CSV table of N, CA and C in Angstrom, one decimal:
chain,number,residue,atom,x,y,z
A,11,MET,N,63.2,84.6,100.3
A,11,MET,CA,64.1,84.0,99.2
A,11,MET,C,63.5,84.3,97.9
A,12,PHE,N,62.2,84.2,97.7
A,12,PHE,CA,61.6,84.4,96.4
A,12,PHE,C,61.7,85.9,96.0
A,13,ALA,N,61.6,86.8,97.0
A,13,ALA,CA,61.6,88.2,96.8
A,13,ALA,C,63.0,88.6,96.3
A,14,SER,N,64.1,88.0,96.8
A,14,SER,CA,65.4,88.4,96.4
A,14,SER,C,65.7,87.9,94.9
A,15,LYS,N,65.2,86.8,94.5
A,15,LYS,CA,65.3,86.3,93.2
A,15,LYS,C,64.5,87.2,92.2
A,16,SER,N,63.3,87.5,92.6
A,16,SER,CA,62.5,88.4,91.8
A,16,SER,C,63.1,89.8,91.6
A,17,LEU,N,63.7,90.3,92.7
A,17,LEU,CA,64.3,91.6,92.7
A,17,LEU,C,65.6,91.5,91.8
A,18,LYS,N,66.3,90.5,91.9
A,18,LYS,CA,67.5,90.3,91.1
A,18,LYS,C,67.1,90.2,89.6
A,19,LYS,N,66.1,89.6,89.3
A,19,LYS,CA,65.6,89.5,87.9
A,19,LYS,C,65.2,90.9,87.3
A,20,GLN,N,64.7,91.7,88.2
A,20,GLN,CA,64.2,93.0,87.8
A,20,GLN,C,65.4,94.0,87.7
A,21,ILE,N,66.4,93.9,88.6
A,21,ILE,CA,67.5,94.8,88.6
A,21,ILE,C,68.6,94.4,87.6
A,22,GLU,N,68.8,93.2,87.3
A,22,GLU,CA,69.8,92.7,86.4
A,22,GLU,C,69.8,93.4,85.0
A,23,PRO,N,68.7,93.4,84.3
A,23,PRO,CA,68.7,94.1,83.0
A,23,PRO,C,69.0,95.6,83.1
A,24,ILE,N,68.6,96.2,84.2
A,24,ILE,CA,68.9,97.7,84.4
A,24,ILE,C,70.4,97.8,84.5
A,25,VAL,N,71.0,97.0,85.4
A,25,VAL,CA,72.5,97.1,85.6
A,25,VAL,C,73.2,96.8,84.3
A,26,GLU,N,72.8,95.8,83.6
A,26,GLU,CA,73.5,95.4,82.3
A,26,GLU,C,73.4,96.6,81.3
A,27,SER,N,72.3,97.3,81.2
A,27,SER,CA,72.1,98.4,80.3
A,27,SER,C,73.0,99.6,80.7
A,28,LEU,N,73.0,99.9,82.0
A,28,LEU,CA,73.9,100.9,82.5
A,28,LEU,C,75.4,100.6,82.3
A,29,LEU,N,75.7,99.4,82.5
A,29,LEU,CA,77.1,99.0,82.3
A,29,LEU,C,77.5,99.1,80.8
A,30,ALA,N,76.6,98.7,79.9
A,30,ALA,CA,76.9,98.8,78.5
A,30,ALA,C,77.0,100.2,78.1
A,31,GLY,N,76.2,101.1,78.6
A,31,GLY,CA,76.3,102.5,78.3
A,31,GLY,C,77.6,103.1,78.8
A,32,LEU,N,78.0,102.7,80.0
A,32,LEU,CA,79.3,103.1,80.6
A,32,LEU,C,80.5,102.6,79.8
A,33,VAL,N,80.4,101.4,79.4
A,33,VAL,CA,81.5,100.9,78.5
A,33,VAL,C,81.6,101.6,77.2
A,34,GLY,N,80.5,102.0,76.6
A,34,GLY,CA,80.4,102.7,75.4
A,34,GLY,C,81.0,104.1,75.6
A,35,LEU,N,80.7,104.8,76.7
A,35,LEU,CA,81.3,106.1,77.0
A,35,LEU,C,82.8,106.0,77.2
A,36,VAL,N,83.3,105.0,77.9
A,36,VAL,CA,84.7,104.8,78.1
A,36,VAL,C,85.4,104.6,76.8
A,37,ILE,N,84.9,103.7,75.9
A,37,ILE,CA,85.5,103.4,74.7
A,37,ILE,C,85.5,104.7,73.8
A,38,GLY,N,84.4,105.4,73.8
A,38,GLY,CA,84.4,106.7,73.1
A,38,GLY,C,85.4,107.7,73.6
A,39,ALA,N,85.6,107.7,74.9
A,39,ALA,CA,86.6,108.6,75.5
A,39,ALA,C,88.0,108.2,75.1
A,40,LEU,N,88.3,106.9,75.1
A,40,LEU,CA,89.6,106.4,74.7
A,40,LEU,C,89.9,106.8,73.2
A,41,ILE,N,88.9,106.7,72.4
A,41,ILE,CA,89.1,107.0,70.9
A,41,ILE,C,89.3,108.5,70.8
A,42,MET,N,88.5,109.3,71.5
A,42,MET,CA,88.8,110.8,71.5
A,42,MET,C,90.2,111.1,72.0
A,43,LEU,N,90.6,110.5,73.0
A,43,LEU,CA,91.9,110.8,73.6
A,43,LEU,C,93.0,110.4,72.5
A,44,ALA,N,92.8,109.2,71.8
A,44,ALA,CA,93.7,108.8,70.8
A,44,ALA,C,93.9,109.8,69.7
A,45,PHE,N,92.8,110.5,69.4
A,45,PHE,CA,92.9,111.6,68.4
A,45,PHE,C,93.2,112.9,68.9
A,46,GLY,N,93.5,113.0,70.2
A,46,GLY,CA,93.9,114.3,70.8
A,46,GLY,C,92.8,115.2,71.2
A,47,HIS,N,91.6,114.7,71.4
A,47,HIS,CA,90.5,115.6,71.8
A,47,HIS,C,90.1,115.3,73.3
A,48,ASN,N,89.5,116.3,73.9
A,48,ASN,CA,89.1,116.2,75.3
A,48,ASN,C,87.7,115.6,75.3
A,49,PRO,N,87.6,114.4,75.9
A,49,PRO,CA,86.3,113.7,76.0
A,49,PRO,C,85.3,114.4,76.9
A,50,LEU,N,85.8,115.0,78.0
A,50,LEU,CA,84.9,115.7,78.9
A,50,LEU,C,84.2,116.9,78.2
A,51,ALA,N,85.0,117.6,77.4
A,51,ALA,CA,84.4,118.7,76.6
A,51,ALA,C,83.4,118.2,75.6
A,52,ALA,N,83.7,117.1,75.0
A,52,ALA,CA,82.9,116.6,73.9
A,52,ALA,C,81.5,116.1,74.6
A,53,TYR,N,81.6,115.4,75.7
A,53,TYR,CA,80.4,114.9,76.3
A,53,TYR,C,79.6,116.0,76.9
A,54,ARG,N,80.3,117.0,77.4
A,54,ARG,CA,79.6,118.2,77.9
A,54,ARG,C,78.8,118.9,76.7
A,55,SER,N,79.4,119.0,75.6
A,55,SER,CA,78.8,119.7,74.4
A,55,SER,C,77.6,118.8,74.0
A,56,LEU,N,77.8,117.5,74.0
A,56,LEU,CA,76.7,116.6,73.6
A,56,LEU,C,75.5,116.7,74.5
A,57,LEU,N,75.8,116.8,75.8
A,57,LEU,CA,74.7,116.9,76.8
A,57,LEU,C,74.0,118.2,76.7
A,58,LEU,N,74.8,119.3,76.6
A,58,LEU,CA,74.2,120.6,76.5
A,58,LEU,C,73.4,120.8,75.2
A,59,GLY,N,74.0,120.3,74.2
A,59,GLY,CA,73.3,120.4,72.8
A,59,GLY,C,72.0,119.6,72.7
A,60,SER,N,71.9,118.6,73.5
A,60,SER,CA,70.7,117.8,73.3
A,60,SER,C,69.6,118.1,74.4
A,61,VAL,N,70.0,118.4,75.6
A,61,VAL,CA,69.0,118.7,76.7
A,61,VAL,C,69.4,120.0,77.5
A,62,GLY,N,70.2,120.8,76.9
A,62,GLY,CA,70.7,122.0,77.7
A,62,GLY,C,69.7,123.1,77.8
A,63,SER,N,68.7,123.1,77.0
A,63,SER,CA,67.7,124.2,77.1
A,63,SER,C,66.3,123.6,76.7
A,64,VAL,N,65.3,124.3,76.9
A,64,VAL,CA,63.9,123.8,76.6
A,64,VAL,C,63.8,123.6,75.1
A,65,TYR,N,64.4,124.5,74.3
A,65,TYR,CA,64.3,124.3,72.9
A,65,TYR,C,65.1,123.1,72.4
A,66,SER,N,66.3,122.9,72.9
A,66,SER,CA,67.1,121.7,72.5
A,66,SER,C,66.5,120.4,72.9
A,67,LEU,N,65.9,120.4,74.1
A,67,LEU,CA,65.1,119.2,74.6
A,67,LEU,C,64.0,118.9,73.7
A,68,ALA,N,63.2,119.9,73.3
A,68,ALA,CA,62.0,119.7,72.4
A,68,ALA,C,62.5,119.3,71.0
A,69,GLU,N,63.6,119.8,70.6
A,69,GLU,CA,64.1,119.4,69.3
A,69,GLU,C,64.6,118.0,69.3
A,70,SER,N,65.3,117.6,70.4
A,70,SER,CA,65.7,116.2,70.5
A,70,SER,C,64.5,115.2,70.6
A,71,LEU,N,63.5,115.6,71.3
A,71,LEU,CA,62.3,114.7,71.3
A,71,LEU,C,61.6,114.7,70.0
A,72,ALA,N,61.6,115.8,69.3
A,72,ALA,CA,61.0,115.8,67.9
A,72,ALA,C,61.7,114.9,67.0
A,73,VAL,N,63.0,114.9,67.1
A,73,VAL,CA,63.8,114.0,66.2
A,73,VAL,C,63.7,112.6,66.6
A,74,ALA,N,63.6,112.3,67.9
A,74,ALA,CA,63.6,110.9,68.4
A,74,ALA,C,62.3,110.3,68.3
A,75,THR,N,61.2,111.0,68.2
A,75,THR,CA,59.9,110.5,68.2
A,75,THR,C,59.6,109.4,67.2
A,76,PRO,N,60.0,109.5,65.9
A,76,PRO,CA,59.8,108.4,65.0
A,76,PRO,C,60.6,107.2,65.4
A,77,LEU,N,61.8,107.3,65.9
A,77,LEU,CA,62.5,106.1,66.3
A,77,LEU,C,61.8,105.5,67.5
A,78,ILE,N,61.3,106.2,68.4
A,78,ILE,CA,60.7,105.7,69.6
A,78,ILE,C,59.4,104.9,69.2
A,79,LEU,N,58.6,105.6,68.3
A,79,LEU,CA,57.4,104.9,67.8
A,79,LEU,C,57.7,103.6,67.0
A,80,THR,N,58.7,103.6,66.2
A,80,THR,CA,59.1,102.4,65.5
A,80,THR,C,59.5,101.3,66.5
A,81,ALA,N,60.2,101.7,67.5
A,81,ALA,CA,60.6,100.7,68.5
A,81,ALA,C,59.4,100.1,69.2
A,82,LEU,N,58.5,101.0,69.5
A,82,LEU,CA,57.2,100.5,70.2
A,82,LEU,C,56.4,99.6,69.3
A,83,THR,N,56.3,99.9,68.1
A,83,THR,CA,55.5,99.0,67.2
A,83,THR,C,56.2,97.7,67.0
A,84,PHE,N,57.5,97.7,66.9
A,84,PHE,CA,58.3,96.4,66.8
A,84,PHE,C,58.1,95.6,68.1
A,85,ALA,N,58.1,96.3,69.3
A,85,ALA,CA,58.0,95.6,70.5
A,85,ALA,C,56.6,94.9,70.6
A,86,VAL,N,55.6,95.7,70.2
A,86,VAL,CA,54.2,95.1,70.2
A,86,VAL,C,54.1,93.9,69.2
A,87,ALA,N,54.7,94.1,68.1
A,87,ALA,CA,54.6,93.0,67.1
A,87,ALA,C,55.3,91.7,67.5
A,88,MET,N,56.4,91.9,68.3
A,88,MET,CA,57.2,90.7,68.7
A,88,MET,C,56.6,90.1,70.0
A,89,ARG,N,55.6,90.7,70.6
A,89,ARG,CA,55.0,90.1,71.8
A,89,ARG,C,54.2,88.9,71.5
């Protein structure tokens, strides 16, 4: 009984985050459709442009590093 509650507490935030991301993708797709654009092509371009090659992955990490470090310092400060 305790294991299932503990497992639920661990899985619940992950499911909520994935669901929030999915809702964001769906809303974005609806907006793109409303403006007459293909959401699948847009999401494909977004994915390939950010992690489609070694260079683009390295570039994405280089740009994201300051944001990641800022989030980590904030998390440590709030602990």
